[in-house]
Structure formats: structure tokens, C-alpha cells
mmCIF file of C-alpha atoms in Angstrom:
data_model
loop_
_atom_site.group_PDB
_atom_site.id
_atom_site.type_symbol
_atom_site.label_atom_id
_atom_site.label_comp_id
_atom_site.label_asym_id
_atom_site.label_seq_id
_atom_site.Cartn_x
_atom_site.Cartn_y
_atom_site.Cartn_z
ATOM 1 C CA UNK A 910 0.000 0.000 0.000
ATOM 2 C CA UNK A 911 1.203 3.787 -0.862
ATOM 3 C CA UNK A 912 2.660 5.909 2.231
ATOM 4 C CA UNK A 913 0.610 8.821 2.276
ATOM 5 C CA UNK A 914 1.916 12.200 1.844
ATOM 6 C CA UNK A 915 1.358 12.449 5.714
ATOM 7 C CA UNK A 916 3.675 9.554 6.706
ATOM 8 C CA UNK A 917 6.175 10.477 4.299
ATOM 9 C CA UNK A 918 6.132 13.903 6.379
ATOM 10 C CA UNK A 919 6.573 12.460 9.451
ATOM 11 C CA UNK A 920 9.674 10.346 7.771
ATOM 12 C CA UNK A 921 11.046 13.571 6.471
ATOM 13 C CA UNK A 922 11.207 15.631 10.088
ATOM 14 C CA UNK A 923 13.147 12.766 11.350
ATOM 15 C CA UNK A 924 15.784 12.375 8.456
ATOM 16 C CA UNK A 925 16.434 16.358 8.688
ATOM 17 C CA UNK A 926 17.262 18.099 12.057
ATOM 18 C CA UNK A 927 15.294 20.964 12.863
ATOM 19 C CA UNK A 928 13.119 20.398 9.460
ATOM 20 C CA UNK A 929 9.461 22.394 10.395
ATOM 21 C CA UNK A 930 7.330 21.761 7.457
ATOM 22 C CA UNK A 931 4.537 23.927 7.140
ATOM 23 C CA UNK A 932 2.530 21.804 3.824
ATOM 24 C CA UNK A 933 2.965 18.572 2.425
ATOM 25 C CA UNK A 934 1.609 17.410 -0.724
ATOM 26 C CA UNK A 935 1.311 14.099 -2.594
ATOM 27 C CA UNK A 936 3.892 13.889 -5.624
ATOM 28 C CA UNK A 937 4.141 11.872 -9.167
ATOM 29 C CA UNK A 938 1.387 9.274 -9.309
ATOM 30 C CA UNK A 939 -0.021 6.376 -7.063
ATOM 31 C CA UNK A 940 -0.062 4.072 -9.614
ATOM 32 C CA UNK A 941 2.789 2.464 -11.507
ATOM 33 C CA UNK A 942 5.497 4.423 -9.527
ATOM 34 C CA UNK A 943 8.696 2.841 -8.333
ATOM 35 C CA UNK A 944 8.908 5.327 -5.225
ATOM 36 C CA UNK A 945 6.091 6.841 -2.575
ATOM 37 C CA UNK A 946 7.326 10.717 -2.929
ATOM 38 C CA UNK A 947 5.933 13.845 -1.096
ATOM 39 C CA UNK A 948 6.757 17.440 -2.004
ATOM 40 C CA UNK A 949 7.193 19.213 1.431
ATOM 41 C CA UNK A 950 7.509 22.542 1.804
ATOM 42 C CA UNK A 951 9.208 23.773 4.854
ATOM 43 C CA UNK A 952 8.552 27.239 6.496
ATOM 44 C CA UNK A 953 11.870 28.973 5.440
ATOM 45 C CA UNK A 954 10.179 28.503 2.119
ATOM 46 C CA UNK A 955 12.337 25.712 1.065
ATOM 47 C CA UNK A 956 10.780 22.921 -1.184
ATOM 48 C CA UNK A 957 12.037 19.279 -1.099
ATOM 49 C CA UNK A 958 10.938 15.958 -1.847
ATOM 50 C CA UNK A 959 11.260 12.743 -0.131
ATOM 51 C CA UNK A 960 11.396 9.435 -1.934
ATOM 52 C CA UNK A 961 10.774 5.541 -0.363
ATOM 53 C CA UNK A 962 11.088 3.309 -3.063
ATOM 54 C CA UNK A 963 8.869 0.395 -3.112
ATOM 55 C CA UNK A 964 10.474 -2.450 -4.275
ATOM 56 C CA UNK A 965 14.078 -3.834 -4.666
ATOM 57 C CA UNK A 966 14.873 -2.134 -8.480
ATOM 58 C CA UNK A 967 14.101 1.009 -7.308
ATOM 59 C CA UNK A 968 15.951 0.902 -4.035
ATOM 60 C CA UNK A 969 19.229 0.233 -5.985
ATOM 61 C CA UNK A 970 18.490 2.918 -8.417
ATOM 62 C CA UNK A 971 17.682 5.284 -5.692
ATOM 63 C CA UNK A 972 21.363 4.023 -3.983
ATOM 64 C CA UNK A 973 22.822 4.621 -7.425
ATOM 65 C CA UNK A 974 21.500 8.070 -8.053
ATOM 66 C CA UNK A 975 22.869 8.594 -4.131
ATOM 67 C CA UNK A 976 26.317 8.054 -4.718
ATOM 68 C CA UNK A 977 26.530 9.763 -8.311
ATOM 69 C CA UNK A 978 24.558 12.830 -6.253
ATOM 70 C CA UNK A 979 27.417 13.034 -3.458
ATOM 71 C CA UNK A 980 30.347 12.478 -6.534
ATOM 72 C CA UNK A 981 29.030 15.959 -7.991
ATOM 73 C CA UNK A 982 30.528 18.507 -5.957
ATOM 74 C CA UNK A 983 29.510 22.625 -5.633
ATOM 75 C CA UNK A 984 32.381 23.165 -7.590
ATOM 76 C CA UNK A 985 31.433 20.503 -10.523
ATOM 77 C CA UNK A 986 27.696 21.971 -10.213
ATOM 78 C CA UNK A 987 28.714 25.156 -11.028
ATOM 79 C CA UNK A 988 29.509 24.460 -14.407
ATOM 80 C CA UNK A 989 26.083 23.073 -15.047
ATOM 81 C CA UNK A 990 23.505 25.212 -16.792
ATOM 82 C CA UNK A 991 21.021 23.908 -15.267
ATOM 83 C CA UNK A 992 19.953 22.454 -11.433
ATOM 84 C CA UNK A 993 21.058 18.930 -10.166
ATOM 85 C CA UNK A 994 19.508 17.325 -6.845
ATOM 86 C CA UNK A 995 21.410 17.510 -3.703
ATOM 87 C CA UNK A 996 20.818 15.066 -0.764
ATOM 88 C CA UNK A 997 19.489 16.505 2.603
ATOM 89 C CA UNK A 998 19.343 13.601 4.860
ATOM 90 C CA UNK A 999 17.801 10.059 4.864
ATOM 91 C CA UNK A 1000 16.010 8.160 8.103
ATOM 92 C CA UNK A 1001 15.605 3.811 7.617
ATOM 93 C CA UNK A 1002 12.206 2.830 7.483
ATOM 94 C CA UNK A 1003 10.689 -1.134 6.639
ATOM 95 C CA UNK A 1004 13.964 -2.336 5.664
ATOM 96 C CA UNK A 1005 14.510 0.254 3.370
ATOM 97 C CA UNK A 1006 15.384 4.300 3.469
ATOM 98 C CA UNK A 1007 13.515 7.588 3.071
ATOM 99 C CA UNK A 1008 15.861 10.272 0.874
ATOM 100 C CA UNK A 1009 15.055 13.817 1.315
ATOM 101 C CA UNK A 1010 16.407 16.106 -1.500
ATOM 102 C CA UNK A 1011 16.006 19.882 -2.158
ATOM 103 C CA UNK A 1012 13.278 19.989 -4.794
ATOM 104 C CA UNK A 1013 14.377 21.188 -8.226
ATOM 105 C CA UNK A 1014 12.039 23.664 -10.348
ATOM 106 C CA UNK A 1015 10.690 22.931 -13.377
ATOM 107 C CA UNK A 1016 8.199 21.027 -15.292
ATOM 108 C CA UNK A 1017 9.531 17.710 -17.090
ATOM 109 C CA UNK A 1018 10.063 18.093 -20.695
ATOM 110 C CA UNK A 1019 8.000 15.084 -22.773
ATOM 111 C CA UNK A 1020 9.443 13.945 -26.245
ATOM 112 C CA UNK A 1021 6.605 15.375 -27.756
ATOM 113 C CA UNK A 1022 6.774 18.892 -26.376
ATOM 114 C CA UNK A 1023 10.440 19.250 -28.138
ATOM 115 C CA UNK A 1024 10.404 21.853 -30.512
ATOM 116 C CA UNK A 1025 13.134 23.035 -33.082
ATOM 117 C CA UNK A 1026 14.748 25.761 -33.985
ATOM 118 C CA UNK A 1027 18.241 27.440 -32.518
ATOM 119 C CA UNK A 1028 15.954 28.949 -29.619
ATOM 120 C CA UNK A 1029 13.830 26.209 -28.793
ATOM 121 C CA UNK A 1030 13.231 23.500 -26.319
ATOM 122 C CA UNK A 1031 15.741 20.729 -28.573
ATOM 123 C CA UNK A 1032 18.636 23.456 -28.853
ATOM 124 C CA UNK A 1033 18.703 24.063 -25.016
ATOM 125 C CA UNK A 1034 18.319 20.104 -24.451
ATOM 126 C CA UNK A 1035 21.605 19.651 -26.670
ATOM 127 C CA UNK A 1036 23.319 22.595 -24.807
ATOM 128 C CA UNK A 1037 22.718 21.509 -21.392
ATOM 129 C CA UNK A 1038 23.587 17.539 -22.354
ATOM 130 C CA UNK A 1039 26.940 18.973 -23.825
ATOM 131 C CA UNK A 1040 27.787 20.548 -20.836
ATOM 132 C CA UNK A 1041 27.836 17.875 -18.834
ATOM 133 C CA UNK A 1042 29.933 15.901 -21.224
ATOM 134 C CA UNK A 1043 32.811 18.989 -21.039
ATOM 135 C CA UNK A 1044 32.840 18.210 -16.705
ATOM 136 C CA UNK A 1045 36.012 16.597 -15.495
ATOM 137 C CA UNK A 1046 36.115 13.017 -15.653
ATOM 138 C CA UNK A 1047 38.175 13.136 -12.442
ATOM 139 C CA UNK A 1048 34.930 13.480 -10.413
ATOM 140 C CA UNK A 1049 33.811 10.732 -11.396
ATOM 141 C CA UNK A 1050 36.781 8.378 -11.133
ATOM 142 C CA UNK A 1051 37.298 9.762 -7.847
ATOM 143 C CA UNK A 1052 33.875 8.205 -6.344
ATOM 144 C CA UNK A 1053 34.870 4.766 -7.892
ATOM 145 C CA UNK A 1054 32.257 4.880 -10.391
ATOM 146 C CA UNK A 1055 33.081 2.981 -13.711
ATOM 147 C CA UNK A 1056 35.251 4.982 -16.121
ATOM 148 C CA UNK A 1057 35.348 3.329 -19.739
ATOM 149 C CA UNK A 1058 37.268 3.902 -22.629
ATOM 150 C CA UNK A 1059 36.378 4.005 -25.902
ATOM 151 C CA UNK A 1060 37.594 0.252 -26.650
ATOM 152 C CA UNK A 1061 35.623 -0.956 -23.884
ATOM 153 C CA UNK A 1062 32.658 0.897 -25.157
ATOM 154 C CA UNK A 1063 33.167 -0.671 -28.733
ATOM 155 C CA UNK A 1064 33.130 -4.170 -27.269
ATOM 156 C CA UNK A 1065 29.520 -3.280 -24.953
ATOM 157 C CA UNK A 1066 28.446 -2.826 -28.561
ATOM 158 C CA UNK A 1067 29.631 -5.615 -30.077
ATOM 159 C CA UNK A 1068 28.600 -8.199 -26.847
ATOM 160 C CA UNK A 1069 25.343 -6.615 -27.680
ATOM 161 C CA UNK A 1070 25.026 -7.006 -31.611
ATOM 162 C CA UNK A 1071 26.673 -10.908 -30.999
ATOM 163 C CA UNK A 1072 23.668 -11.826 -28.186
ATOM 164 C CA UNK A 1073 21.144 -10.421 -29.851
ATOM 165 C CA UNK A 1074 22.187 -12.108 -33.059
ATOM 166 C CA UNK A 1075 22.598 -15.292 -31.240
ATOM 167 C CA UNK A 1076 18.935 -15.683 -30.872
ATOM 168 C CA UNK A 1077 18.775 -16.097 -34.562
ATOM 169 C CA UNK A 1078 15.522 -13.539 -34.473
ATOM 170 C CA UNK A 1079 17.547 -10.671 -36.164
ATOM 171 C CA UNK A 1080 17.316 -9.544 -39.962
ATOM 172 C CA UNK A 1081 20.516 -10.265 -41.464
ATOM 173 C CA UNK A 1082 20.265 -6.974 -43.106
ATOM 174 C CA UNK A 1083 20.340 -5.413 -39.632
ATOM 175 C CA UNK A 1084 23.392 -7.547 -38.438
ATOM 176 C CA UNK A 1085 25.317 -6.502 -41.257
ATOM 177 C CA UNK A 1086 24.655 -2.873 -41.335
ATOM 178 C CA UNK A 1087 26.017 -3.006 -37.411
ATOM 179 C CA UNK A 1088 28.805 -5.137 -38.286
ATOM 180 C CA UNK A 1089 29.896 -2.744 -40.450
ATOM 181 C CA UNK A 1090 29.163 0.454 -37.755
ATOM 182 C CA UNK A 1091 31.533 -1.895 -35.752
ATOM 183 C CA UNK A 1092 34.222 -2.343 -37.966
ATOM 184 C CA UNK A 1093 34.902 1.114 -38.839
ATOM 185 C CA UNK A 1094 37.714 2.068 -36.358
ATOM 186 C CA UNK A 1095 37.042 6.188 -37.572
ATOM 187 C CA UNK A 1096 33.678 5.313 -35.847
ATOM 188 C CA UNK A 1097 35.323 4.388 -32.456
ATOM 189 C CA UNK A 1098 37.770 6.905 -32.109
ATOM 190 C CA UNK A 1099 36.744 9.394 -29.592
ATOM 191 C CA UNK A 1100 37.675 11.022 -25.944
ATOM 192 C CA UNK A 1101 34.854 9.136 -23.489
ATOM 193 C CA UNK A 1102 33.420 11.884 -21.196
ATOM 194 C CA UNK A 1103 31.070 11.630 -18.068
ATOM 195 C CA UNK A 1104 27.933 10.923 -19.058
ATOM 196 C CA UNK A 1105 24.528 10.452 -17.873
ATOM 197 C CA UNK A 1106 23.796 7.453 -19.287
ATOM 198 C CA UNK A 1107 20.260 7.177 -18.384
ATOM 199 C CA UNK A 1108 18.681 9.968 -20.189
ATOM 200 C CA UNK A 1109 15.069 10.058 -21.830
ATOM 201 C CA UNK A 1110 13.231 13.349 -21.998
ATOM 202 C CA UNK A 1111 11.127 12.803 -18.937
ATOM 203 C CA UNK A 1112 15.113 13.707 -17.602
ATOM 204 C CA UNK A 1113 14.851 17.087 -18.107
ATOM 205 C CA UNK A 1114 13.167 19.822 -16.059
ATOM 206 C CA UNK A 1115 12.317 23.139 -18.110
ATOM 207 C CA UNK A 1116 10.606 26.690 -17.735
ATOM 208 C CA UNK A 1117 9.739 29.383 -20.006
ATOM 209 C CA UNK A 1118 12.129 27.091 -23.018
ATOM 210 C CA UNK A 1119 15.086 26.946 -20.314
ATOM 211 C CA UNK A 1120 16.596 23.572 -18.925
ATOM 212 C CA UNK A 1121 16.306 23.930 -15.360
ATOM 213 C CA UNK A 1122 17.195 20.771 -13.752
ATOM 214 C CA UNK A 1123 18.436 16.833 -14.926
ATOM 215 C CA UNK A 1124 16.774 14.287 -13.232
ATOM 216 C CA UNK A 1125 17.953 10.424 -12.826
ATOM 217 C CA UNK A 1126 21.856 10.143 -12.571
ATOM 218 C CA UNK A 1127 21.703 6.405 -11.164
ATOM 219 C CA UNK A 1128 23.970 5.398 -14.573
ATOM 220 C CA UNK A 1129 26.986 8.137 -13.759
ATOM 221 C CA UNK A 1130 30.079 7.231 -15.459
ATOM 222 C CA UNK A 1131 33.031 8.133 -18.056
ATOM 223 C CA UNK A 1132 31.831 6.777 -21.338
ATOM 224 C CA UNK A 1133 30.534 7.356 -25.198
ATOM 225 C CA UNK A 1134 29.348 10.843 -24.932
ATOM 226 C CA UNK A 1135 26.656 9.136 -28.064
ATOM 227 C CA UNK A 1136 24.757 7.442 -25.544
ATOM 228 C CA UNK A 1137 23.281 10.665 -24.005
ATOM 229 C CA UNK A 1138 22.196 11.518 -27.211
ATOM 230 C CA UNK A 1139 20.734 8.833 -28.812
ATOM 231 C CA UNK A 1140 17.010 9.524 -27.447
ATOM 232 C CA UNK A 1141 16.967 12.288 -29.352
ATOM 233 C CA UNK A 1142 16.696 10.342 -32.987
ATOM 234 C CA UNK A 1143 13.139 9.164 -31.917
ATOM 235 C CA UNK A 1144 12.342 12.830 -32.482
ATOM 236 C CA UNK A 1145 10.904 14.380 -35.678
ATOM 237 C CA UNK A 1146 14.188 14.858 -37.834
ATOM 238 C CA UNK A 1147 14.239 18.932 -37.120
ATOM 239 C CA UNK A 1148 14.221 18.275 -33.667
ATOM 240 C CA UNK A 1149 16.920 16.257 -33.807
ATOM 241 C CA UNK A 1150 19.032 17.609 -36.183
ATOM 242 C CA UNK A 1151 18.548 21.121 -33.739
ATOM 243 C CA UNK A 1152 19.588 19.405 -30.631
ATOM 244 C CA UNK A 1153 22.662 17.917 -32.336
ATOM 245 C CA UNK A 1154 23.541 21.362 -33.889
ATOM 246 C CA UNK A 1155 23.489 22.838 -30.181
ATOM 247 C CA UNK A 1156 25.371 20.189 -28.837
ATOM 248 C CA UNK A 1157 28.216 20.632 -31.695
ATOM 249 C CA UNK A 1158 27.839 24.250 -31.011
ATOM 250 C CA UNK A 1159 28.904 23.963 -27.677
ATOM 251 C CA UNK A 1160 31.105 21.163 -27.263
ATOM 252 C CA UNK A 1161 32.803 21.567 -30.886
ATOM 253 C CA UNK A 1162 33.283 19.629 -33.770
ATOM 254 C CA UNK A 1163 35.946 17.324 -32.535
ATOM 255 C CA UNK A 1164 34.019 14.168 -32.416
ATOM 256 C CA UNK A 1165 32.873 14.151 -35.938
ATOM 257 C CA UNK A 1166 30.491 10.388 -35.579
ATOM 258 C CA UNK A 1167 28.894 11.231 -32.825
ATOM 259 C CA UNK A 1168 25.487 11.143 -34.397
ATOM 260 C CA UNK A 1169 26.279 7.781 -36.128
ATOM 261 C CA UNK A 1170 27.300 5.724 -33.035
ATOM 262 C CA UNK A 1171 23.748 7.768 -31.058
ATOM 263 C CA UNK A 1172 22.057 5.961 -33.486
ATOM 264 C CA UNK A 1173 23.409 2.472 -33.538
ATOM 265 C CA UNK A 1174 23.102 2.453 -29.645
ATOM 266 C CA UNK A 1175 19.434 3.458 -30.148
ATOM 267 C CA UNK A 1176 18.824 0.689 -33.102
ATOM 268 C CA UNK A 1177 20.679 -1.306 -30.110
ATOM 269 C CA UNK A 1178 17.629 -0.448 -27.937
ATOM 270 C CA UNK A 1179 15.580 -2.719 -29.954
ATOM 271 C CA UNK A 1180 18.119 -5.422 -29.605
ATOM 272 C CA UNK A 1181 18.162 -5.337 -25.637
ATOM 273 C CA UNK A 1182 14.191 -5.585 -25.780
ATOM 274 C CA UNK A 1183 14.687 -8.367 -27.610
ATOM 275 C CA UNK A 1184 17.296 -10.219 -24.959
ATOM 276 C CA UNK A 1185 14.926 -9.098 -22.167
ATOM 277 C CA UNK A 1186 12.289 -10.925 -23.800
ATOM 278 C CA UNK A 1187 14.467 -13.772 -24.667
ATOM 279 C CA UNK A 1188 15.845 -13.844 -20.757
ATOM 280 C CA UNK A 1189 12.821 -13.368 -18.990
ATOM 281 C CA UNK A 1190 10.873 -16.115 -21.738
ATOM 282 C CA UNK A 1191 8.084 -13.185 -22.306
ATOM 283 C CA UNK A 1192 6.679 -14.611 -25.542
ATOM 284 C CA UNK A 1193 4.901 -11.085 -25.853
ATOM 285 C CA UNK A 1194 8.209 -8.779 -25.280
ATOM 286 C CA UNK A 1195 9.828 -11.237 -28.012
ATOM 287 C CA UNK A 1196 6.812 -10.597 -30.229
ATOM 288 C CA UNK A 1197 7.145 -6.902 -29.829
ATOM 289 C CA UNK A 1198 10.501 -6.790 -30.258
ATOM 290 C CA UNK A 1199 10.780 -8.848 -33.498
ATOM 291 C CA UNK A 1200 8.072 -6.600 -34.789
ATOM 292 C CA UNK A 1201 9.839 -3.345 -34.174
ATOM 293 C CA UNK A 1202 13.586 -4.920 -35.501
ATOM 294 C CA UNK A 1203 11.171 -5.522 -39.216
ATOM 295 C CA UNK A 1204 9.911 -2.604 -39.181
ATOM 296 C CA UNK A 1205 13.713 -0.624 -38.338
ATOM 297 C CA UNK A 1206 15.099 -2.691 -41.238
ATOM 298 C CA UNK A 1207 11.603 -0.916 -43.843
ATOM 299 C CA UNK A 1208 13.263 2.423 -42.019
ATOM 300 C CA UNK A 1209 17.188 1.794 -42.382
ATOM 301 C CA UNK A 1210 17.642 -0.449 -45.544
ATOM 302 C CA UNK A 1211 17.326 2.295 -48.168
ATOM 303 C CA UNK A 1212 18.559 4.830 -45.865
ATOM 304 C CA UNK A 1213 22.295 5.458 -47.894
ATOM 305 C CA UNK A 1214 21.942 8.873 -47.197
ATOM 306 C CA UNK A 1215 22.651 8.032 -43.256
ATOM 307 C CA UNK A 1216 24.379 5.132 -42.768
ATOM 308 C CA UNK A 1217 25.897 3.997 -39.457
ATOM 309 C CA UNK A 1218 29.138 3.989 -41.265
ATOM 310 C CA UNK A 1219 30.284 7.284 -43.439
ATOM 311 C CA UNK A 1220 33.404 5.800 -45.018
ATOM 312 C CA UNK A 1221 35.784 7.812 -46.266
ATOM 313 C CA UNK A 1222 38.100 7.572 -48.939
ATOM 314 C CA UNK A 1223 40.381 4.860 -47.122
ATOM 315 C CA UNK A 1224 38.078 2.011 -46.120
ATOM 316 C CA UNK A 1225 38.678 0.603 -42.142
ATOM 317 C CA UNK A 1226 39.315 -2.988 -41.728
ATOM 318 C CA UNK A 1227 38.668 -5.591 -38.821
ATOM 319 C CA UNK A 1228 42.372 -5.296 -38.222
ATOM 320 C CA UNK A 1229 42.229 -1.321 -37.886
ATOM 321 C CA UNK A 1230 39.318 -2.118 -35.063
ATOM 322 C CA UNK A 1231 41.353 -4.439 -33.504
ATOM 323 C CA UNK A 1232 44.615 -2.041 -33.598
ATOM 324 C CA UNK A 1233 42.252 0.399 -32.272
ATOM 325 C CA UNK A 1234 41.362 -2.006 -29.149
ATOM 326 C CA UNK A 1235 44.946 -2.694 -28.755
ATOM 327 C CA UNK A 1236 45.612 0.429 -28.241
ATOM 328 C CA UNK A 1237 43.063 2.126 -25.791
ATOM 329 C CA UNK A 1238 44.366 -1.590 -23.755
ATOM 330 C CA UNK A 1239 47.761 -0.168 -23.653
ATOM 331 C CA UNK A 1240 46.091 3.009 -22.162
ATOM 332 C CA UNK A 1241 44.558 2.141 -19.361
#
């Protein structure tokens, strides 16, 4: 049964010294939520939220999001456009914890309410996802949280592509055109960054066409900068192509397939529905994901004008990839 908004008030004045609330109010919805969550408002006029989560997924997400909260210092923060959580105190409660957090403004975004243009909605999504992939990665190697290179992303991709093909359920003409994304080394050579690596659009707080807060930062780490912005290509096209021209805009030119490996990680999407279905036996996820994989292959197999793969006069081999691997091993 849901904690009411009363209870969780009660939990909140003893996880916080001296908190005197003045209003509570129920927050997010009662139904298919991972967490019971209150906004409080306390009678300095500060706003927070406390969050219990309600099963054992969301309690390690919430312990996630914890320690990637704590790794981002004032100093980090400051270089943020936009507002990140910060932890006020926590209090045990039925063998799990309550988390209090200041409350960040802002209404969440919505794929659908992404609009493009250099001044819209997209443009300051692609801004604000940049910045955070120009932060140190020091922070984050510092609180022990994974730090990848791009090698190691390369071979995530290709464990992926060889699973999913190993259910014998994928188009051939998809397997090839990722085999070839995967054996272009110009493809794979990049600086990794810290990234969110958990973003969607329900992420992203805004106001008035500003970014005012990023939510969810339970996947924290020093990896493909792509993966943060392959959401974004289940936009229309203008939306997409203005988030990416932000992005650019801000972070420079420098990694010039960025847009190409975003998009093989979010044709990979499909894939990992498939191996969820295939893990869990869920005839009906399998179904659904089988259906969407025919229907990317209608979407992708004429599509020379975008391939995962923009070769270049001197065509990459498997042994350039595997030089490539060699090398970022050396590295670490």
C-alpha cells in the first residue's frame, strides 16, 4: 500500500534536524510508480521531496543516483547550466530508506513537447547535455564509479550485436549494417566523457524554453558521450538535427560520428528488448521486439543517405578495429 503524503512527512522531520514543514503534498502518481514521494515545503520557504522506493529495483536505483549525487561537488555543479539534486538527509524505514532532497524547479520536458529551432526546447536540451559531457572526468573516477574507454565501449556494442544475433531472431540486413558500424575504427575513435547514461526526456526539467534541472543520474560514469544523445533520434528529424547542432555548437566539432554511433546504440535499444524478452521467456516482449527490428530494417535499408558507417576515402578494416582495441588496452 502507498505511504501517504502524511507519513512520508513524518519520515522527512526525522531524516532532517530541525526540518518544520509547514505543507505537504502528494507527488508523481499512485499508480505504476517505483517510489512513494511527497513534495514538502518547509517554512523557510524551502521545497524538497522525499522518496521511499517500493520495491528492490528502485531501491538500488535510488542508492545509485545517491552516490553519483554526493560524486558531484559545488564546484562541478557550477559548471552546469542547469539544477542537479542535492541530498538533505535520509532516516531507515521497513527495511529500506527515506531520501530527502532539495526539490528542483521545473516542469519535465516530454518527447513530444520538443520543438526546433536554434531557440527552442531541442537546442537548449543539446546545450545543457553537452555541458555535462565537457565536466572533469576526475569526479567521477574519484567516487569509484566505472570509467570506460572508448575500446571498452566498442566491445559493450559488439557483446550486444553478438547476443542479440545469437537468438537467430535478427534480420541479417540489420546484423550486417552493425557489423559494419563496428568495424569502422574512424567510428570508435573518440575522448569518453562523463555521461549520464540514463537519459530520456522525462530527464529534463524546463521553464519558459530553459533547462532547469536533470533528473535520474543512477547510470553516472566516463563513457561514449553518443549514448546521451541517442534519445533524441526518436524525435521528428528537425528536432533532432537542432539538438545535435546545439550540442556541436557547444562542445565543438571534434568528435565528428557522434550522431552515427547515437544511433546504432538506439537501433541497439531494440536489440536489448529483444534479450529481455528472450531472458525473462516473455513470448509477448519477443513478439514486440521482433516486430519493431522488421519494421527498423523498412526504415534503415534504403537509408544510404545516413548510414551507421560514413566511409571515407580509405576504407577501415577488422584489423584497424582491432589495432584500435589494442591500443586504448595499452592506455589504461
Amino acid at each position: 500500500m502507498a505511504r501517504s503524503h502524511l507519513t512520508l512527512a513524518a519520515l522527512a522531520t526525522s531524516a532532517v534536524d530541525d526540518l518544520d514543514l509547514v505543507a505537504t503534498s502528494s507527488f508523481g502518481s499512485a499508480q505504476n510508480n517505483d517510489f512513494d514521494a511527497a513534495l514538502l515545503t518547509a517554512r523557510d520557504g524551502r521545497h524538497l521531496i522525499i522518496r521511499v522506493p517500493r520495491n528492490e529495483r528502485a531501491e538500488a536505483e535510488q542508492s545509485a543516483d545517491l552516490v553519483a549525487l554526493r560524486a558531484i561537488s559545488a564546484g562541478v555543479r557550477t559548471r552546469l547550466p542547469f539544477a542537479v539534486s542535492s541530498y538533505v538527509g535520509q532516516v531507515p524505514v521497513s527495511g529500506t530508506r527515506a531520501i530527502v532532497y532539495d526539490f528542483v524547479y521545473g516542469t519535465k520536458v516530454g518527447l513530444g513537447r520538443l520543438d526546433a529551432g536554434p531557440h527552442g526546447l531541442a537546442a537548449a536540451i543539446g546545450s545543457s547535455i553537452a555541458a555535462v559531457h565537457m565536466l572533469p572526468t576526475s569526479f567521477v573516477a574519484d567516487a569509484g564509479l566505472p570509467v570506460l574507454t572508448a575500446g571498452e565501449c566498442l566491445r559493450a556494442a559488439v557483446s550486444v550485436m553478438d547476443r542479440a544475433s545469437a537468438t537467430g531472431l535478427v534480420p541479417p540486413a540489420l546484423l550486417g549494417r552493425w557489423e559494419r558500424a563496428t568495424e569502422d575504427s574512424k567510428l570508435w575513435q573518440f575522448q569518453t566523457t562523463p555521461i549520464n547514461s540514463a537519459l530520456s526526456a522525462d530527464s529534463f526539467l524546463s521553464s519558459d524554453g530553459v533547462v532547469t534541472g536533470l533528473l535520474g543520474w543512477q547510470e553516472l560514469r566516463v563513457g561514449d558521450p553518443a549514448r546521451d544523445l541517442s534519445w533524441l533520434l526518436g524525435a521528428p528529424e528537425a528536432v533532432a538535427d537542432s539538438a545535435f547542432d546545439s550540442y556541436t555548437a557547444v562542445r565543438g566539432s571534434g568528435d565528428r560520428h557522434v550522431r552515427q554511433r547515437a544511433k546504432l546504440y538506439a537501433e541497439h535499444e531494440i536489440a536489448k528488448w529483444l534479450l529481455h524478452g528472450t531472458d525473462t521467456r516473455s513470448t509477448e516482449i519477443v513478439d514486440d521486439a521482433v516486430e519493431m527490428l522488421s519494421a527498423l530494417v523498412d526504415s534503415t535499408i534504403n537509408d544510404v543517405m545516413n548510414p551507421l558507417n560514413p566511409q571515407t576515402m580509405e576504407t577501415s578494416t577488422i584489423e584497424d578495429v582491432e589495432a584500435l582495441l589494442d591500443r586504448t588496452e595499452r592506455a589504461v
